[in-house]
Short mmCIF file of C-alpha atoms in Angstrom, two decimals:
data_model
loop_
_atom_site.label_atom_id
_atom_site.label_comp_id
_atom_site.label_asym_id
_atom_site.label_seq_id
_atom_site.Cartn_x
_atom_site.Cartn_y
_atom_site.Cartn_z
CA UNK A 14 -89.28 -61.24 -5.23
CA UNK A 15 -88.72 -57.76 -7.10
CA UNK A 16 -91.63 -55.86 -5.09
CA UNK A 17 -90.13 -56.49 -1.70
CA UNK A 18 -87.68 -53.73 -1.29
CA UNK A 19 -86.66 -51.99 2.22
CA UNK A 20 -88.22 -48.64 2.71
CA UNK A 21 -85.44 -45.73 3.53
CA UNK A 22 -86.47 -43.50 5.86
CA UNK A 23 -83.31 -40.93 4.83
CA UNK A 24 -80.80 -40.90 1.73
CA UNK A 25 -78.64 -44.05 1.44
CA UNK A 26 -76.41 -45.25 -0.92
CA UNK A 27 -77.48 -48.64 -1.57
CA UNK A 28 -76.05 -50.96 -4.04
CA UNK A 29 -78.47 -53.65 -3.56
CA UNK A 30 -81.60 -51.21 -4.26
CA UNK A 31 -83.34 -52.76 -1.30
CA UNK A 32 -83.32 -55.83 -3.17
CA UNK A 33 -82.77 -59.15 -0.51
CA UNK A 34 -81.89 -61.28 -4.10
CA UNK A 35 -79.07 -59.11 -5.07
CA UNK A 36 -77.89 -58.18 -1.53
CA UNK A 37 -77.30 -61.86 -0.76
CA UNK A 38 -75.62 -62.28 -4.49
CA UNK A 39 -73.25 -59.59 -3.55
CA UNK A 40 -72.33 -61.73 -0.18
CA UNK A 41 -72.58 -64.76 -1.53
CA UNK A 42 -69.58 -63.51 -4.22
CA UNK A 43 -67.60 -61.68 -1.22
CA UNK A 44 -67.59 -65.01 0.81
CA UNK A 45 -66.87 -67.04 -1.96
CA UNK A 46 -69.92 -69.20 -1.82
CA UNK A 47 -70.12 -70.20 -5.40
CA UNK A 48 -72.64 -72.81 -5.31
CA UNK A 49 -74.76 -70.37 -3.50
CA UNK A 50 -74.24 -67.87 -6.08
CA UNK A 51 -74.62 -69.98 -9.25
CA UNK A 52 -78.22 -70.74 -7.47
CA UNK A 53 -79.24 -66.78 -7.03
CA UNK A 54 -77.98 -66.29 -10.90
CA UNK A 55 -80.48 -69.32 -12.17
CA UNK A 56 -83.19 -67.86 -10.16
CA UNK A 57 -83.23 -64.77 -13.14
CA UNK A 58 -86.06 -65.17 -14.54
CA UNK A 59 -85.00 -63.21 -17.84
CA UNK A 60 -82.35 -61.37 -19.39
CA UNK A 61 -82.96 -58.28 -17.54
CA UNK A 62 -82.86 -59.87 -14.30
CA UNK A 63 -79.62 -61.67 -15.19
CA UNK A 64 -78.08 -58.13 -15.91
CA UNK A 65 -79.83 -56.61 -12.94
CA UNK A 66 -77.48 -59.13 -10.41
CA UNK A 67 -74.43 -58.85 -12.67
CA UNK A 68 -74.23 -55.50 -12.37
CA UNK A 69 -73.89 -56.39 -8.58
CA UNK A 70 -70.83 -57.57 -9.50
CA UNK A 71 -68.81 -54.71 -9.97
CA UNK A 72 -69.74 -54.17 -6.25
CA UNK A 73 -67.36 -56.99 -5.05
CA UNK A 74 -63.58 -56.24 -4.22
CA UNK A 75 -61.14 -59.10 -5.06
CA UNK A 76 -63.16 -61.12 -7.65
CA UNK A 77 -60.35 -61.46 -10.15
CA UNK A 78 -58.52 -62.64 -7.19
CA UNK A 79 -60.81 -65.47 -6.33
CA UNK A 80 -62.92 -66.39 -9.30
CA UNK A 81 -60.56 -68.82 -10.41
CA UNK A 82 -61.37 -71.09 -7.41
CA UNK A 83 -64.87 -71.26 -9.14
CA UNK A 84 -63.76 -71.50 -12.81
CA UNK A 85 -61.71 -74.33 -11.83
CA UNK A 86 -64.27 -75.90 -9.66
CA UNK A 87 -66.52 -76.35 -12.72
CA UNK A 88 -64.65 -76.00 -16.27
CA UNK A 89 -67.68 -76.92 -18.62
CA UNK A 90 -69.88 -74.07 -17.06
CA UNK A 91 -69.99 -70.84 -18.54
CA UNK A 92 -71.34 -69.16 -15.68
CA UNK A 93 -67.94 -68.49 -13.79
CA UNK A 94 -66.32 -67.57 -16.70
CA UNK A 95 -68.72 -65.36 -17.88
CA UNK A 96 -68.73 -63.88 -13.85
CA UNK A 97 -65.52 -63.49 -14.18
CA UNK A 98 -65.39 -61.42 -18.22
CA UNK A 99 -68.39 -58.81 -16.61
CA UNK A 100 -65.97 -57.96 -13.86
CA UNK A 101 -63.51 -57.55 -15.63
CA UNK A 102 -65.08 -55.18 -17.88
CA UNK A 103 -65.66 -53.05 -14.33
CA UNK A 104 -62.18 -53.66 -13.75
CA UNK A 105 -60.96 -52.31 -16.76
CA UNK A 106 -62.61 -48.55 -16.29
CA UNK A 107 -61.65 -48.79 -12.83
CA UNK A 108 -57.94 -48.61 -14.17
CA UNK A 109 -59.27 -45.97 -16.77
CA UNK A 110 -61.00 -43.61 -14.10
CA UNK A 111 -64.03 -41.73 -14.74
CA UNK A 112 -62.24 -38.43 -16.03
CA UNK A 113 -62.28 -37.55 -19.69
CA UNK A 114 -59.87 -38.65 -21.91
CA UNK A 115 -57.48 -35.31 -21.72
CA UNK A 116 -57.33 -35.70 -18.22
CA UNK A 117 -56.69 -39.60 -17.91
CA UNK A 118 -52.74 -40.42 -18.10
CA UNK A 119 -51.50 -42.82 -20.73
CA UNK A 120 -50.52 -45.60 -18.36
CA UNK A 121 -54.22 -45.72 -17.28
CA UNK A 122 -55.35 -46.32 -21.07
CA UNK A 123 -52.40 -49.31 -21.28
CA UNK A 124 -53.90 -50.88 -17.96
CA UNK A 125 -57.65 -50.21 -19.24
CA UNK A 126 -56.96 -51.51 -22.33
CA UNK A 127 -55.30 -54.35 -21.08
CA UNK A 128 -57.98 -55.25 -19.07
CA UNK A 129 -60.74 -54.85 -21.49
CA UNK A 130 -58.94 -57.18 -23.65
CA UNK A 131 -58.85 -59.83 -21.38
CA UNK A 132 -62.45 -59.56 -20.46
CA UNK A 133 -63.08 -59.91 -24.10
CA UNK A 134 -61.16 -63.08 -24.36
CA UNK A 135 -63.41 -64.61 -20.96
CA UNK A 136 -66.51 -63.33 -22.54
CA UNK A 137 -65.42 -65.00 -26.00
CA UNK A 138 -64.69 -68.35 -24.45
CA UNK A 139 -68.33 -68.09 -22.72
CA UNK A 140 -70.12 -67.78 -26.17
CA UNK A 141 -67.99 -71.32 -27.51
CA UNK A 142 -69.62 -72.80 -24.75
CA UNK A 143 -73.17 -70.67 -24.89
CA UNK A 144 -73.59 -68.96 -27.72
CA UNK A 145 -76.72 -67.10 -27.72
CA UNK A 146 -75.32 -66.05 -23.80
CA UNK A 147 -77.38 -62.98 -23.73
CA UNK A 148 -75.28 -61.38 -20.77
CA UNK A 149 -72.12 -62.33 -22.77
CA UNK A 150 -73.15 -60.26 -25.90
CA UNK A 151 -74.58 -57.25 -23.30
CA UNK A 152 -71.17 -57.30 -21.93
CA UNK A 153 -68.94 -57.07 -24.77
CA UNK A 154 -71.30 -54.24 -26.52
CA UNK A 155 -69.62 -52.16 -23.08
CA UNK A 156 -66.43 -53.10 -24.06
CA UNK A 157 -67.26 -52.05 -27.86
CA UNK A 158 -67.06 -48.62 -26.42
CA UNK A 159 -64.06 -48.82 -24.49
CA UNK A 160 -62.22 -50.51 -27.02
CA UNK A 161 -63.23 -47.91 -29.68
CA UNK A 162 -64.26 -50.51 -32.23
CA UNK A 163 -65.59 -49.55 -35.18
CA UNK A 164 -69.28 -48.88 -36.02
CA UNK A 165 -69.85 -52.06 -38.02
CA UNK A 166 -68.43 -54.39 -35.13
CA UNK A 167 -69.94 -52.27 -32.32
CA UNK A 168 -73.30 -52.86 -34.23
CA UNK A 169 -73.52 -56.48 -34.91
CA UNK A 170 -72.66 -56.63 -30.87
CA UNK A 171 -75.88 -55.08 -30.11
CA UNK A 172 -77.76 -56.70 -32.61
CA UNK A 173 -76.85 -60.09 -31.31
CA UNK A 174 -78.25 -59.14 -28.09
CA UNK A 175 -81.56 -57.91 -29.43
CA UNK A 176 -81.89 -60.42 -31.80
CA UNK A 177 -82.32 -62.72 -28.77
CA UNK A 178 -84.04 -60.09 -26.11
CA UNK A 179 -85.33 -57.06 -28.33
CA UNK A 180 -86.04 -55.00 -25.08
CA UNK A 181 -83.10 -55.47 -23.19
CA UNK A 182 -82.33 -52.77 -21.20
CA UNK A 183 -78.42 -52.67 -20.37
CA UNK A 184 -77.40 -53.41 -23.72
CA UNK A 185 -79.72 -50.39 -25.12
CA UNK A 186 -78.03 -47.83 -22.37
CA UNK A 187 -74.35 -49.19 -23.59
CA UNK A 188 -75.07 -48.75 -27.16
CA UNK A 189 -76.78 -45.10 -26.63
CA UNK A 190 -73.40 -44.40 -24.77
CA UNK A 191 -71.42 -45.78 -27.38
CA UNK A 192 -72.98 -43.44 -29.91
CA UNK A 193 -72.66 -40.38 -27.78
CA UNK A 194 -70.35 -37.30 -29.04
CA UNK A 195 -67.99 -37.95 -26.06
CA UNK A 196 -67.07 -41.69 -27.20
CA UNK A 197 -67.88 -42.94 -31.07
CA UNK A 198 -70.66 -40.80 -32.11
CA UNK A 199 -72.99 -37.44 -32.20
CA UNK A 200 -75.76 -36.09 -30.93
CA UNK A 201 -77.62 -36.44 -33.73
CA UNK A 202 -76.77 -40.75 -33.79
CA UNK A 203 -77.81 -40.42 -30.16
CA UNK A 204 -80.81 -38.73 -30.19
CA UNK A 205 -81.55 -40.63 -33.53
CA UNK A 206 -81.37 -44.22 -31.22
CA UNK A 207 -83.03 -43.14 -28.03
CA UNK A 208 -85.95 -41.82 -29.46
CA UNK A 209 -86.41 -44.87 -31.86
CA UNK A 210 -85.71 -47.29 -28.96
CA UNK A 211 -88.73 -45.35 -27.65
CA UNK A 212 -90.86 -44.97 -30.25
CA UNK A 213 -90.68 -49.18 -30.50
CA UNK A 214 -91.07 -49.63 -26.70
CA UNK A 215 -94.83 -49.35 -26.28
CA UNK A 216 -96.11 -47.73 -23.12
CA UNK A 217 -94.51 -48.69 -19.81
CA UNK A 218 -91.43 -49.34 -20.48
CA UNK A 219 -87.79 -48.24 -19.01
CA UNK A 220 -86.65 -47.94 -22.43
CA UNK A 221 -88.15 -44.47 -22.59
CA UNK A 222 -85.34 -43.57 -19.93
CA UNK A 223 -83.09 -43.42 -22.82
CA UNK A 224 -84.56 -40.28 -24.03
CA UNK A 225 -83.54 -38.43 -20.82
CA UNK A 226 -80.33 -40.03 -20.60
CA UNK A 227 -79.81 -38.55 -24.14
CA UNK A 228 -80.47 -34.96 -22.93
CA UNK A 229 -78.57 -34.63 -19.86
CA UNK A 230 -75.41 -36.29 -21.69
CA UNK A 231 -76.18 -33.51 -23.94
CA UNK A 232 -76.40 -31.15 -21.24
CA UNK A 233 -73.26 -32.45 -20.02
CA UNK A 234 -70.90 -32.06 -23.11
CA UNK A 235 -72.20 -28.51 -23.40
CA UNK A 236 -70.84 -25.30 -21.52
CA UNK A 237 -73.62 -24.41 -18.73
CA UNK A 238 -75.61 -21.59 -21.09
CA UNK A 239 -75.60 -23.56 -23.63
CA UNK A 240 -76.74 -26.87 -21.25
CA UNK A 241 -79.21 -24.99 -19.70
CA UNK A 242 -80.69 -23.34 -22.65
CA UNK A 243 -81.46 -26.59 -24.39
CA UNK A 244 -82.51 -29.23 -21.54
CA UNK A 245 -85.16 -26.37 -20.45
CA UNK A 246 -86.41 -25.46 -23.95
CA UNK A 247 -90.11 -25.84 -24.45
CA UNK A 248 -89.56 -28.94 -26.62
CA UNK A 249 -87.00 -30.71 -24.34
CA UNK A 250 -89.49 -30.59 -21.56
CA UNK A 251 -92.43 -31.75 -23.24
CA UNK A 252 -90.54 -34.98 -24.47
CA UNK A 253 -89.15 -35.62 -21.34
CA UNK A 254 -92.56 -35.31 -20.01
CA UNK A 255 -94.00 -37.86 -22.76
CA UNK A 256 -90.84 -40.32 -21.66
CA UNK A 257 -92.19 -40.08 -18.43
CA UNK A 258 -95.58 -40.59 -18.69
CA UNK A 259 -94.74 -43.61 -20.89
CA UNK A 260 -92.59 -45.30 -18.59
CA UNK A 261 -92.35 -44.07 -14.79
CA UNK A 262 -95.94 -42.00 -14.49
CA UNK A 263 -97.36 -44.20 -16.46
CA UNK A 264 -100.26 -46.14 -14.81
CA UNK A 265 -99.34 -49.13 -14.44
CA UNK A 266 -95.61 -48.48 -13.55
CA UNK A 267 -94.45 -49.77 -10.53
CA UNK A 268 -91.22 -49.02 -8.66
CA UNK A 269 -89.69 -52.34 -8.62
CA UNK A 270 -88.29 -54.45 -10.91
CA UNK A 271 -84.42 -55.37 -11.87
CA UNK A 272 -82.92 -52.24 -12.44
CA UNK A 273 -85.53 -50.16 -11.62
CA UNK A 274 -84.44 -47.32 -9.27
CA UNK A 275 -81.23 -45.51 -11.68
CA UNK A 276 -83.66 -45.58 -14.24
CA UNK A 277 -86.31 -43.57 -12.21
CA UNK A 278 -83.31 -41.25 -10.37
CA UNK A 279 -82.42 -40.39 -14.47
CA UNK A 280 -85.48 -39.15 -14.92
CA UNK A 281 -85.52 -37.00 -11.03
CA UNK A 282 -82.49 -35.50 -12.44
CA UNK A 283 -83.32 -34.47 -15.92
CA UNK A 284 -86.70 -33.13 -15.04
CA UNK A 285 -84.56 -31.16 -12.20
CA UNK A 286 -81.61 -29.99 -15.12
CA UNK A 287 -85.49 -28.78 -16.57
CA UNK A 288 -86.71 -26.90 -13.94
CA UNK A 289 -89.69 -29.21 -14.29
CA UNK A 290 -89.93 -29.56 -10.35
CA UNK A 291 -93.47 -30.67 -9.42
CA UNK A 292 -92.71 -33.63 -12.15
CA UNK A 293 -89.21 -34.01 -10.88
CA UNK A 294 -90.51 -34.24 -6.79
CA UNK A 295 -93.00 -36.90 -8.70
CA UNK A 296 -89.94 -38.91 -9.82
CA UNK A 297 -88.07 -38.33 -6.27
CA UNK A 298 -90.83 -39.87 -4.11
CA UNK A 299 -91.02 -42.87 -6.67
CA UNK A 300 -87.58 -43.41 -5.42
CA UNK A 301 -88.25 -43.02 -1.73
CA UNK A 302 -84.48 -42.27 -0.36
CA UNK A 303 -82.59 -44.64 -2.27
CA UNK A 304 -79.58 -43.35 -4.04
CA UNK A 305 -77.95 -45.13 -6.60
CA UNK A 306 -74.16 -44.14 -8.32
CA UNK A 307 -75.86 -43.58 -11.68
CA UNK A 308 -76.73 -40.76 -12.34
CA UNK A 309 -75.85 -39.25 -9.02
CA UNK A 310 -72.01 -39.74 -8.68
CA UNK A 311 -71.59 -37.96 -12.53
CA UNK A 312 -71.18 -34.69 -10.01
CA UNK A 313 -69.71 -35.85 -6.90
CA UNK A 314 -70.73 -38.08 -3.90
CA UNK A 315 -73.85 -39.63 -5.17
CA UNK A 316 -75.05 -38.78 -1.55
CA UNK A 317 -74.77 -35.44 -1.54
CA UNK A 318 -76.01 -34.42 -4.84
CA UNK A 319 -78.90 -37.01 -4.20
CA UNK A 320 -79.62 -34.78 -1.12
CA UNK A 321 -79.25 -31.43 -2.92
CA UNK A 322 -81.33 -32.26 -5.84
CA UNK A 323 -84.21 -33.61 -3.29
CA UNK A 324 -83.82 -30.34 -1.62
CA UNK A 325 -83.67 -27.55 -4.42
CA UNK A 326 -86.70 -29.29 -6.27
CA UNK A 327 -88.51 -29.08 -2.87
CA UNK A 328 -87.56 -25.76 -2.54
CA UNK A 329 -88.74 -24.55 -6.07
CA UNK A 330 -91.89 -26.83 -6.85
CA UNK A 331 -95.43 -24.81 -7.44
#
């Protein structure tokens, strides 16, 4: 199903990524068709997929509302419940805001917190029933961050997802951001588990995204000069380059998949942040017009920075 995306003809926010599986999740949810639902989840065909249409969760208003109806409706599944613990994880940073901590007001971090605990307790309950619930585990190494647990805990979180999917895609991002300076780590930690993610990936792989997502959240918790200087040094640019060709560029990639199109806009806007345009207009014509919130809305409306990237590249490519 992954292949069959719609083709934009101008820049769209689209939440579904042109996807028909995950647009008709999302209604399916906002209706409050469960059965319907429960059959688009079991139609992931792995881990990543099953992340891929959970993450269309956090597109649906009301679900902590409504998702009760379905919890009750079928108390010995897991799958409401666990429905239920990723949106809440959402929820919770939805309280928090997306501002850093100094500018984020204390009764936000009492509702956040509040909320992050309770999806932990829903995403508990879903691994008595399910155990080795891979999306379970994925979500609660998010929460990991947001809680601020400590390294040992936040570790054996990850590890119990890989330890059942090694590759897994959403739990790697989470875990790079939970070692970032700006949360429970450093650059060096960071850089340390993006490029060894990498380095075990093998060629055509997403994972190699995490390298570029390492550099501009570097370039992001640095003043502009300083920002600039190192995302466009000689050695920044040739490993974002060798990410590249070992994931998006690389032969056999394909611009499809669960998940496919933030990854591929990650690597538009790092190679822009470079001044690496002709490889950065290669990465915006891979993504043909659709925008996603990651890594656009970091700056503003996701739109509008989509749209000025697109252009300024255009503008400066040899």
């Amino acid at each position: 199903m992954w292949p069959f995306r719609k083709r934009l003809k101008t820049p769209s926010l689209d939440p579904t990524y042109g996807d028909p599986h995950r647009k008709a999740l999302i209604r399916a949810l906002q209706r409050r068709k469960w059965k319907f639902a429960r059959e688009l989840f079991n139609m992931a065909a792995d881990p990543d997929e099953m992340a891929f249409l959970m993450e269309a969760v956090a597109d649906v208003d009301g679900i902590q509302g409504s998702i009760g109806e379905w919890v009750d409706a079928e108390p010995e599944s897991p799958l409401p419940v666990l429905v239920a613990g990723c949106h809440a994880v959402y929820w919770a940073w939805e309280a928090r805001g997306d501002k850093r901590a100094k500018y984020t007001a204390a009764a936000q971090f009492r509702e956040f917190h509040k909320r992050l605990h309770y999806a932990e307790e829903l995403l508990r309950r879903v691994l008595t029933l399910d155990p080795d619930n891979v999306t379970a585990w994925t979500w609660l190494v998010t929460s990991s961050r947001g809680l601020e647990l400590e390294p040992g805990e936040a570790q054996q979180r990850f590890e119990a997802v890989t330890r059942l999917h090694p590759g897994h895609l959403v739990a790697h991002e989470q875990r790079l951001q939970y070692l970032c300076a700006k949360w429970a780590g450093s650059d060096e930690e960071m850089f340390d588990f993006a490029r060894g993610a990498a380095a075990n990936a093998g060629p055509n792989s997403l994972l190699h995204e995490l390298v570029a997502v390492a550099h501009i959240e570097k370039w992001g918790n640095s003043d502009r000069e300083a920002g600039n200087e190192h995302i466009r040094s000689e050695e920044v640019c040739a490993e974002l380059l060798t990410a590249a060709e070992n994931s998006i560029f690389h032969p056999d990639y394909i611009p499809a998949g669960p998940g496919w199109a933030p990854r591929v806009a990650v690597f538009a806007l790092a190679f822009e942040l470079a001044d690496e345009f002709d490889a950065a207009a290669h990465a915006f014509a891979l993504l043909e017009n659709v925008v996603t919130p990651w890594p656009w809305g970091i700056a503003g409306d996701p739109v509008e920075i989509f749209t000025n990237s697109l252009e300024y590249v255009t503008a400066n490519r040899s």
